[in-house]
C-alpha cells in the first residue's frame, strides 16, 4: 500500500476537490456582497461596501434579526435544559423503555422538517393558539433537542462514573455531587449545546415559515427578499455577516469541546 | 409478629408486576420532561395530522366524519391524482438519486479522513461541517447563482472557450435539485461513514493483507462490509428528510423540479385544504417509512448471508 | 477450621449478605466479621462477587437480603456519603477539574474545618503518601502511581473507620506495584485504620493481608490468615487458586486415634493427623495435595527423607534461582511438580533421568 500517511495521490486530490465543491457557495457570498452591481452574476463590476451600509438602514431587517435572536436564545436554552435531562438519564440510568423513549425524542433528526412544521401548525390552530414567536420557539426546541442530546450524551458518557461515586464516598449528597463534580465536567458540553442550538435556530426556515405570525424571523425575512432582484446584494451582505457569526459561534463551540476533552482526558469529539 | 406470618413463603414475584427499581425510577423521572415535551409537541401533532387526513374541510370549518375521500383524491381521482402521484414519484426519485450521489461522493472523503489523515482529523471534520452551518437558504440560493443562465459555471466555461452558448440544463430542473441537495446533506453522510470506518480494528485490515488480499480485495472483503452500518445510517439520514425538502425545489427546481413538500405547503396555505395536505403528508411518510424498512430488511438479509 | 481472627472487636459485621442483579446472584449469603485495625483482603477470580461486596459496604448498592453493620450500626438505607468508609477506586477517580490539593480537600469541605485546618490536613495527608509539594499540580499531569497516591490521600484525609481499596494496584506496572504493596502495608500499620482490599492477585493478598477471604461464585470459600490459607486450604479450588498444588487420588483405608490412614496413588500408604484434613473427610475417595516446595529431590545416595518414592523426570524448567521438575511417579495419574532451589553444586536433571523424591507426612493435606 502506497504511503499510509498521505494516502494515494488520487484520494487526496479527490478530498481537496470535494472541499472545493463544499465551499463553492460559501466563497461566492463575500464576492457578491462586495460587488458593486445590482445583479448577482459575473463579471464583477467593482468593490463596494454600500450593501453593508444599506443593511444599517433597513428597519425591517433589524426587526427580523431581533426576532431571530429572541427565538434562538429561548430555543437553545430550553432545548439544552431538556437535553441535559434526557442525556443524563440515558447515560447514567437503566430504565424500562430507554431506547424507544430516546429514539422517539431523537426522531426530529430524521423527520422531514415540513412534516414537523405541518403537524405543529395543525395542532396549534386546532387548540386556538395564535401564531407568534413563541410558537416558533416550540418548534425549534423540538429540532434542537436531538442535537443537544447528541452533544451532551458524549459529555456525560465520557465522564467516569466513579467520579460521582467518589464524591458521594467523600461525603457529598446527590445535589452537591451534581454541582461540584458533574456540572463542572459537562459544562463545556452545555456551552457547546447552547451554541449549536442557537446556530440551528438562527438558520431554521421551514418551521419558522409555517409557525411565525406577523413577526418574521431572519430566514423568513430573507426568503421574502429573495424574490426581489434589487434586494439581493443586500441579502448577500447579510449572509456574509451571518456566516461570520456562525463561524464565531462554532469556533467557540469547538474550543469548549476541546477544553472538555482535555479535562476528561478523552480524545473523541461529538462530531 | 406472629410465627405463621414469619414462616409464610414470600409471594412469588411476577415479572410484569415488578415495579421499576430505584435507579429505573430516577431515570424515568429525569427523562420525563423531555419525553413529555416530545409527546405533546411531536406525538400528539402527528396523531392529529393522521386524524385530519380522514376529515374534510369546507373553508374554515372541519367536518369530523371519518372518510377516505382525501386518500381517494390523492391516489385514485382521475383528475387530481396524476399530479400528486407524479410529485410523489418525483420526490422519491430525486431523493433516491440524492442519496446515492451523496453517499457515493461522501464515502471516499470519509475513508480519506479515517485512514489517511493522521494528525488533523478534527480539523478535517471541522472543515467538512462548516458549510453546513451557513444559512441554508443562502446556500441553496447561491447554487442558483452558480448554475444559472448567466451563472458562475456558464461564465467560467464560456470564458475558457469550452462552450459558446450558456448551458440551460443546469438550472430549473431535477438536476439542479439533486446537485444542491447532495451538497446540503454532505456532512450528514460523511460523519456516520467516518465513525463506522474509524471503529474498524486496524489489525483486521492487517490480517486480511497478511492472508493475501491486495488493497482492492481487502477493501471489498473487509473494509466495505464492516463500514456498512455507517453507509446504511448515512443513506437513511439523507433519504428521509430530503423527500420532504421544500426550499431547494422551490428555488432551483423550476416547475419540473417541484416536489411533494411544495404541494403540501400549497394545501395548508393557499388552497386552504388541510385534510388533503394531511393525507399527502401521511401518504408520503408511510411510503418513506416502508422504503426505509425495506432497505433495512434487505441490508440485514444481505449482510447476514454475506458474512 | 482454625480461627485466625486478629484480637480485637468486630468493626464490620456481614450477616448472610445477598445481592441479586435480576436473576443472577452476585453474592449468595456472605457472613463474616472484619476486625478493627486489620488489613483484610477479598480475593477471588473476576466475577466472584468481591467488588460487589466492597460496593455494598461502601453504600453504592444495597444488599437484596442480609445486613451489613459498621461499628454495630446497621447500614441499611444509609447512603454512601453518610458512611464512615472511604474508597480508593480502581480508576482512582481523580477529579480532572481540580488540582491535587483540591482533590484531597474535596471531602473536608463538609466538615467545615476552616481554611487553615483544612490546609494543614491536606499537607499532612500528602506528606503521608510522599506527595509533599504536589498540591498545585493539575490532575491530568500526574503519573499512574501519583494518581494512586492522590486517591489514597484523599480517602485517608477523611480519617475513615474503614478504607476500601478496589484493585488499587492493578493499573500499575509490576515494579511499581510491588513497591506500593509494601508501602500500603506500612501505611496501614502506621495509621491503624481497617483496610479492606479487593484483589484477584493471590500473591498481593498473601503479602499484604492479616486475613483473607477467598471468594468463589458469590460465596466465601475460606476465611483465614495467609499462612493457614496456604498451608491448610479447605478444598481443591482454594488450593489451586493460591499457589501451585500437586493433587493425588487417594483411598481412605481407616481412621484411628486421630490419624487418617490413606493409600495415595503414586506416594503409597501413609497415615496423617486428622488436623491435616481441614475440610473433613467425606467418603472413601479423596484428594491429597502437596506443594511443589514440600517435595524434595534426593540427589545423593546419602540423602534421606521421612518418605520417598522414585520416578522419572518428564520435564525440567529452569527459572534461574529455581528449577521446576515434572516427575512421573508410578501409579500417579499426572506428573508431580517439584521445585528445587539451585544451590551451589546442585545438578540440573534432564528429562528421562531417574530421581528419588522425598517428603514429610506433615506437608500432605487431605482435600474434600
Coordinates of C-alpha atoms in Angstrom, one line a residue, chain B residues 10 62 209 241:
Chain B
X10 CA -42.7 -14.9 50.1
X62 CA -63.7 21.0 9.7
X209 CA -3.4 -8.3 4.0
X241 CA -35.6 14.3 5.2

